[in-house]
GROMACS .gro file of C-alpha atoms in nm:
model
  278
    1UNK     CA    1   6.054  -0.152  -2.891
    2UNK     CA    2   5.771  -0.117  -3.132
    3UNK     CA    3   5.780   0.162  -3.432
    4UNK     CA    4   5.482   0.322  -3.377
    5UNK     CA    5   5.467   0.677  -3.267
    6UNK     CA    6   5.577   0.782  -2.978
    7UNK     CA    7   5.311   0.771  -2.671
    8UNK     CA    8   5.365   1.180  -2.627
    9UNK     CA    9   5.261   1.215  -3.012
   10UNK     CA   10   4.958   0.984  -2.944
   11UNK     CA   11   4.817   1.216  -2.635
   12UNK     CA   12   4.868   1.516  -2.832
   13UNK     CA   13   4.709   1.368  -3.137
   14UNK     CA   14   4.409   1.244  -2.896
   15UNK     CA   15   4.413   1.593  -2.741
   16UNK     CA   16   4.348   1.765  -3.084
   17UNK     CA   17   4.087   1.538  -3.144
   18UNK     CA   18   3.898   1.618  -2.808
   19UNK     CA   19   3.931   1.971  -2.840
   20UNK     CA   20   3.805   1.984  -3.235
   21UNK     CA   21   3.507   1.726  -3.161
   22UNK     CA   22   3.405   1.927  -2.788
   23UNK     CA   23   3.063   1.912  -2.645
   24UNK     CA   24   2.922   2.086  -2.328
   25UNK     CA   25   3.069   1.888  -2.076
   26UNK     CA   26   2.830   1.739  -1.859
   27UNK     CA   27   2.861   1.685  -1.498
   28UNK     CA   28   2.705   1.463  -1.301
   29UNK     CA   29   2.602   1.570  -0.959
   30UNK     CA   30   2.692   1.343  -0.646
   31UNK     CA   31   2.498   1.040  -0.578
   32UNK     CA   32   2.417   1.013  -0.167
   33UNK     CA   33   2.281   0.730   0.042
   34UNK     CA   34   1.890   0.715  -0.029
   35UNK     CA   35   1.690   0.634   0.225
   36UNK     CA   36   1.348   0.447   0.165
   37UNK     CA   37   1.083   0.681  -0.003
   38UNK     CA   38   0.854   0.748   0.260
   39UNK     CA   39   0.507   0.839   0.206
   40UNK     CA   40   0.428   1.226   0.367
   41UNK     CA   41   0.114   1.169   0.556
   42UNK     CA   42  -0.178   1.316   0.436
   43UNK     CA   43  -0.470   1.485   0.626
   44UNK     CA   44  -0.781   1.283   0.629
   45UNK     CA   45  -1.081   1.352   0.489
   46UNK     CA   46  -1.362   1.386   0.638
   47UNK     CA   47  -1.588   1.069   0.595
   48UNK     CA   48  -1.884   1.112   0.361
   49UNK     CA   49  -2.211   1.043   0.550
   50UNK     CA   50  -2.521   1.027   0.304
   51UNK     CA   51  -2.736   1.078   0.632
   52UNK     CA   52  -2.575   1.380   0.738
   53UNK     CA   53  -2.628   1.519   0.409
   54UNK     CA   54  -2.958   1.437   0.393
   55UNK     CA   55  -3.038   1.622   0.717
   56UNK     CA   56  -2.803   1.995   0.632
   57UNK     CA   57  -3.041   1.999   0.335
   58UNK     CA   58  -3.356   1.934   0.521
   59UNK     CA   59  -3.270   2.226   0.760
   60UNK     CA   60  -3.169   2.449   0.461
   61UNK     CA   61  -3.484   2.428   0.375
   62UNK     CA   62  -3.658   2.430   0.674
   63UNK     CA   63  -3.473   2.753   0.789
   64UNK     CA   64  -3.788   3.024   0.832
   65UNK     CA   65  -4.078   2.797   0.783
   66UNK     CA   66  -4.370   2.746   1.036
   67UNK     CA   67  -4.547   2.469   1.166
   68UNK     CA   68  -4.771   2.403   0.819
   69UNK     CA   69  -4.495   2.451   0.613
   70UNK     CA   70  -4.289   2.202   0.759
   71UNK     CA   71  -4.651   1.984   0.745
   72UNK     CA   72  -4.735   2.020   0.430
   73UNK     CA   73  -4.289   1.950   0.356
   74UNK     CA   74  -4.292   1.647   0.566
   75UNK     CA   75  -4.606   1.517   0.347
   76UNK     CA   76  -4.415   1.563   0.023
   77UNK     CA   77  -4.157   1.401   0.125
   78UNK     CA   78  -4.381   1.084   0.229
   79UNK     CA   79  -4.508   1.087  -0.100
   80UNK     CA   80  -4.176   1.078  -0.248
   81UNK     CA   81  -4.035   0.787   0.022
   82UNK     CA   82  -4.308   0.577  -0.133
   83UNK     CA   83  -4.223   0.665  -0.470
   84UNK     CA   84  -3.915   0.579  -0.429
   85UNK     CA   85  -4.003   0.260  -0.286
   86UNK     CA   86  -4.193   0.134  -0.605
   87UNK     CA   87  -3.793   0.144  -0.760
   88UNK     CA   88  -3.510  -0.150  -0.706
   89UNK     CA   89  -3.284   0.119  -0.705
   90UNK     CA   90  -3.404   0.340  -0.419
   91UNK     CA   91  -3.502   0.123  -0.182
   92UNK     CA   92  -3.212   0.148   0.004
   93UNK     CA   93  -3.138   0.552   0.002
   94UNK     CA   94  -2.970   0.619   0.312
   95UNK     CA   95  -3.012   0.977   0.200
   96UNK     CA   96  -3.398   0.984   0.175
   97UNK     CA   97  -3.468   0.770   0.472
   98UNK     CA   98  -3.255   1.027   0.659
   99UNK     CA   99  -3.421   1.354   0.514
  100UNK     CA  100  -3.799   1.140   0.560
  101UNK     CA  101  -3.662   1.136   0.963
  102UNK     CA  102  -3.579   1.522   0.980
  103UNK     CA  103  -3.866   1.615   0.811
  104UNK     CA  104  -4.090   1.399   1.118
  105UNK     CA  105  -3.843   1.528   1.381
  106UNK     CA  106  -3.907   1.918   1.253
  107UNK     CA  107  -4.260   1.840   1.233
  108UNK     CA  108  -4.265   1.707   1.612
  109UNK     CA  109  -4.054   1.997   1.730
  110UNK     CA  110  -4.268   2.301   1.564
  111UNK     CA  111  -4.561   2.154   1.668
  112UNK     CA  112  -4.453   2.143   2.071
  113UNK     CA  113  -4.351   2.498   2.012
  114UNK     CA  114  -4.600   2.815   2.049
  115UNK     CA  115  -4.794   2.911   1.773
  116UNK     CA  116  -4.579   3.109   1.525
  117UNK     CA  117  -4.273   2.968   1.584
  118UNK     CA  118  -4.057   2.926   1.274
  119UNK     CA  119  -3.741   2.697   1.277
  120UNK     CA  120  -3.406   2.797   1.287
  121UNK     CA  121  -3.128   2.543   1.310
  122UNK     CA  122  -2.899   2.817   1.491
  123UNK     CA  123  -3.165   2.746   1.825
  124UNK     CA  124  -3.203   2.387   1.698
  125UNK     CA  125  -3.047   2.179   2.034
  126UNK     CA  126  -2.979   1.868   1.790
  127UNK     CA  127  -2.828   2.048   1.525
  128UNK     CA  128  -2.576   2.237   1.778
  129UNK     CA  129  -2.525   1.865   1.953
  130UNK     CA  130  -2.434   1.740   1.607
  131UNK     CA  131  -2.184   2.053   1.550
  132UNK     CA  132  -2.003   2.040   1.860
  133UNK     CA  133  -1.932   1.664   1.775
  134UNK     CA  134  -1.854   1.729   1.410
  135UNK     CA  135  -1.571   1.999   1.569
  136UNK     CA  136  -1.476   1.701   1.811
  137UNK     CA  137  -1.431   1.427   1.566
  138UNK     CA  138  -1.237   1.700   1.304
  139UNK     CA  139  -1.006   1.770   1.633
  140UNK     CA  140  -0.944   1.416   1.695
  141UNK     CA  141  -0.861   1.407   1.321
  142UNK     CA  142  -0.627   1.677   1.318
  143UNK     CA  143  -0.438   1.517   1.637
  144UNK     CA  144  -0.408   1.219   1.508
  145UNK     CA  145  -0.192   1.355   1.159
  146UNK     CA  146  -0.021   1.579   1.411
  147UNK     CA  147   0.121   1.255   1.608
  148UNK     CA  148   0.123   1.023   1.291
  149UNK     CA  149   0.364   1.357   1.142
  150UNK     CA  150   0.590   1.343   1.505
  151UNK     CA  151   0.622   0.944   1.458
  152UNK     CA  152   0.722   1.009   1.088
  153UNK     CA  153   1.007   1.281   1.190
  154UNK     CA  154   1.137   1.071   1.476
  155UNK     CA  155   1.149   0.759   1.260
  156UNK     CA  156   1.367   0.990   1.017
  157UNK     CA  157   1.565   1.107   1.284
  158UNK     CA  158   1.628   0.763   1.427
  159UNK     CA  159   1.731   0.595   1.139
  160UNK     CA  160   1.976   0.877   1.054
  161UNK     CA  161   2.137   0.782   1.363
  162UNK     CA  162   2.131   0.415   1.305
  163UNK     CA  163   2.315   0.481   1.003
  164UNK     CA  164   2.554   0.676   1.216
  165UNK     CA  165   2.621   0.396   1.450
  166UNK     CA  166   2.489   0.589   1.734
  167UNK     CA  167   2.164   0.489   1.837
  168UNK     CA  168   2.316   0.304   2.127
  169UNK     CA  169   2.404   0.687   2.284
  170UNK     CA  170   2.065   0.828   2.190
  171UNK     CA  171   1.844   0.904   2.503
  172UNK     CA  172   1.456   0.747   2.407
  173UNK     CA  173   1.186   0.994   2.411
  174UNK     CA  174   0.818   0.957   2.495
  175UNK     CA  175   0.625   0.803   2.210
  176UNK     CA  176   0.956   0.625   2.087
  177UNK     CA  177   0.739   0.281   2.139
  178UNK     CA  178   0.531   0.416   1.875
  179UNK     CA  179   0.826   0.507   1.630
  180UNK     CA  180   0.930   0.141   1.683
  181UNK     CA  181   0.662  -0.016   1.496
  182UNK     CA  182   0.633   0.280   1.248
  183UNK     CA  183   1.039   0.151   1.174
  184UNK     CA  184   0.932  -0.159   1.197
  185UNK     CA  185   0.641  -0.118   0.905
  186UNK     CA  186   0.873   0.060   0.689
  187UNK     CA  187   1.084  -0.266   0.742
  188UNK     CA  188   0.790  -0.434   0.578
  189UNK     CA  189   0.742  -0.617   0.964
  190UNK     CA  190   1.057  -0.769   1.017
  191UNK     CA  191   1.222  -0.684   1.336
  192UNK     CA  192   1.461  -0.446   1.355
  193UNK     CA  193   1.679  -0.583   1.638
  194UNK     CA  194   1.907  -0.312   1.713
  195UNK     CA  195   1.573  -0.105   1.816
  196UNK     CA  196   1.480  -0.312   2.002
  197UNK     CA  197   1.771  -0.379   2.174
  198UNK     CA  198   1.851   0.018   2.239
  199UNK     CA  199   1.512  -0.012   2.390
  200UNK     CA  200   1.534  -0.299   2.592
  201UNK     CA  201   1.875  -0.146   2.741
  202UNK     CA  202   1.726   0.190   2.792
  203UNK     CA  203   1.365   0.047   3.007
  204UNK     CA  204   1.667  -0.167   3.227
  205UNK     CA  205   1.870   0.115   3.268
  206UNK     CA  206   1.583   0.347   3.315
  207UNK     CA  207   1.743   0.577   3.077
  208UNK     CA  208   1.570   0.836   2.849
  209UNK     CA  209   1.216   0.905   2.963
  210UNK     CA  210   1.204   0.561   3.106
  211UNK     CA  211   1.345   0.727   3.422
  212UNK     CA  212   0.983   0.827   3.525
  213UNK     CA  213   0.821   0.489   3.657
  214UNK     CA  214   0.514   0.589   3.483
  215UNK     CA  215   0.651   0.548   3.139
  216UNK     CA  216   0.835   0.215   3.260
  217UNK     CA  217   0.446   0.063   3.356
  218UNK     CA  218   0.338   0.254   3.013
  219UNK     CA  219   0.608   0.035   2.795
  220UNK     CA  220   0.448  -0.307   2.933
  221UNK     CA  221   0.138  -0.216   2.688
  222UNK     CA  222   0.356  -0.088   2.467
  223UNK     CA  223   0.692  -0.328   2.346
  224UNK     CA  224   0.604  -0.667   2.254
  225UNK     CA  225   0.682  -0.936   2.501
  226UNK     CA  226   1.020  -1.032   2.326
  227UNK     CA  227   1.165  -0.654   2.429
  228UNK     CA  228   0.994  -0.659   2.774
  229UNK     CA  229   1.202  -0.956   2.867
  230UNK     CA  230   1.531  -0.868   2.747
  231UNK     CA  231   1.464  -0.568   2.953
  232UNK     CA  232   1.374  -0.774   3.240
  233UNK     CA  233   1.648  -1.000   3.198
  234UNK     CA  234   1.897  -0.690   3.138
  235UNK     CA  235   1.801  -0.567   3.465
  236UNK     CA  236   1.872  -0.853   3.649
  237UNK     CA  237   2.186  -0.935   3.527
  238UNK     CA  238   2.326  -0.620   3.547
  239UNK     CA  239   2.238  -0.610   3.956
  240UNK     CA  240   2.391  -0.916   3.952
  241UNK     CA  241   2.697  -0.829   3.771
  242UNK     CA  242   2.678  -0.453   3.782
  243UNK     CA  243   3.061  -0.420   3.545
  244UNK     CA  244   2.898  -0.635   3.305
  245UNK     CA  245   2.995  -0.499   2.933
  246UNK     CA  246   2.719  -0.473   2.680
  247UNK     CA  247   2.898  -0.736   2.433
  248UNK     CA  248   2.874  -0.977   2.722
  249UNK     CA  249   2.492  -0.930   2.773
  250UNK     CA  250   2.395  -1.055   2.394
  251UNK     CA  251   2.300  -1.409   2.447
  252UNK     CA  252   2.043  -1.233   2.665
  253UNK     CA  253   1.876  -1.051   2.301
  254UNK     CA  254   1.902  -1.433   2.152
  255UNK     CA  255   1.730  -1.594   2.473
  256UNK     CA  256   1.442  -1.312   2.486
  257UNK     CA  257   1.354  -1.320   2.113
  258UNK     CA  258   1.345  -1.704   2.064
  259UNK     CA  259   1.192  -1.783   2.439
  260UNK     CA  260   1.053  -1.458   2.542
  261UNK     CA  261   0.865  -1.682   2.824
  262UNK     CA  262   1.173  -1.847   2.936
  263UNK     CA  263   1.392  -1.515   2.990
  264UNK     CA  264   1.085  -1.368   3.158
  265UNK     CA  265   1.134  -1.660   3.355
  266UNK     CA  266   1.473  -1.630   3.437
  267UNK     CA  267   1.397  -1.289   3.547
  268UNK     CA  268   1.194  -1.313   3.763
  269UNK     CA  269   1.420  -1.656   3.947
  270UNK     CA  270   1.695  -1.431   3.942
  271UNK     CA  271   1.455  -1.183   4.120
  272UNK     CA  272   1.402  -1.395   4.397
  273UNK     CA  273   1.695  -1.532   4.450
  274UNK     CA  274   1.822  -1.199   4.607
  275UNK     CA  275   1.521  -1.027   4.672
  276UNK     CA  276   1.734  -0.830   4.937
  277UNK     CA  277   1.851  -0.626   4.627
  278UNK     CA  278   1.493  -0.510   4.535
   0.00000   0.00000   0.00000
């Protein structure tokens, strides 16, 4: 045995130490699985359209005036257009070109109207033509961050369940198509077979909204060709050998992604080889 001090005497001299020399302990809080930082997506701004501009401050300023005020404002702002002309710089101004036009269209329009009239863009038919497509595009806008926000959650919600292992169970959705390639972009575009294989399964078994033959016609424009045909192929098979187990179907996910063609093929043989079945 050695003669150093007993291994009690060292913890208690250790102990001492630790308790003379404390700090704030300092905890560390626990560390969970990350998922992939993805990006929130943000509402789009409205494109900025120098012409457009142009015109709102034309009709600013044409709000109230007559038929010789807009005249006489339509020949300033000739006088300016070749000004402006004379300089490298302006020759392309989308801006002035476009205020130049509304000037010549105002002109055109007070002079049709009776004598006296004054513009107003309220009774203006272009202007309100223009606004009720400016609400339509914004609309379009909106809708489209709405269903770019639904793809998002979905993607979230099907990866939590791939991490689960139990995707396989999950029921597909309408849209799901679309949530495909959004997980397949945040794969940085490689194929994420599993998803595609819960799909193909799902359009064979016509499970999920894929029970409505609608949706099953819809997913032809939708999957790429390599899902389609294990779908196909799935199908088959499984009228063939309806107590098939999944494990025994794989080779048909390795035949449709290398040969997509060829298990199409083989599809639609097995098709008509018992097209009593159909």
């Amino acid at each position: 045995m050695s003669g150093g001090p007993p291994h009690s005497v060292l913890a208690a001299a250790r102990s001492r130490i630790h308790t003379t020399n404390a700090r704030p302990m300092m905890t560390t809080p626990r560390r969970t699985a990350r998922r992939p930082f993805v990006p929130r997506v943000a509402a789009p701004r409205e494109p900025v359209d120098p012409a457009g501009i142009g015109r709102r401050v034309v009709r600013r300023q044409a709000k109230g005036m007559d038929a010789a005020a807009v005249a006489a404002a339509l020949d300033d702002a000739r006088f300016d257009a070749r000004q402006d002309s004379r300089h490298e710089g302006l020759a392309d101004d989308v801006r002035g070109r476009a205020e130049l036009a509304e000037w010549e269209r105002l002109d055109q329009l007070l002079a049709a109207a009776p004598a006296g009239t004054v513009y107003d863009p309220d009774t203006d038919p272009v202007v309100q033509d223009e606004l009720a497509a400016e609400a339509a595009a914004a609309a379009d806008r909106e809708a489209a961050v709405r269903e770019a926000q639904r793809i998002a959650a979905r993607a979230d919600e099907l990866q939590a369940l791939r991490e689960l292992g139990t995707l396989e169970q999950t029921e597909p959705a309408d849209g799901d198509e679309a949530v495909r390639d959004e997980l397949t972009r945040r794969a940085g575009g490689y194929v994420q077979a599993d998803v595609d294989a819960w799909l193909a399964h799902a359009l064979a078994a016509h499970r999920g909204h894929y029970a409505d033959p609608a949706a099953r016609e819809a997913a032809a424009g939708l999957l790429p060709p390599p899902v389609l045909a294990h779908a196909a192929l799935l199908a088959e098979l499984a009228r063939l050998v309806p107590g098939a187990d999944v494990d025994e179907l794989t080779f048909a996910a390795r035949l449709a992604t290398t040969e997509p063609e060829a298990a199409g093929a083989l599809a639609d043989f097995l098709t008509r080889a018992h097209p009593e079945d159909h």
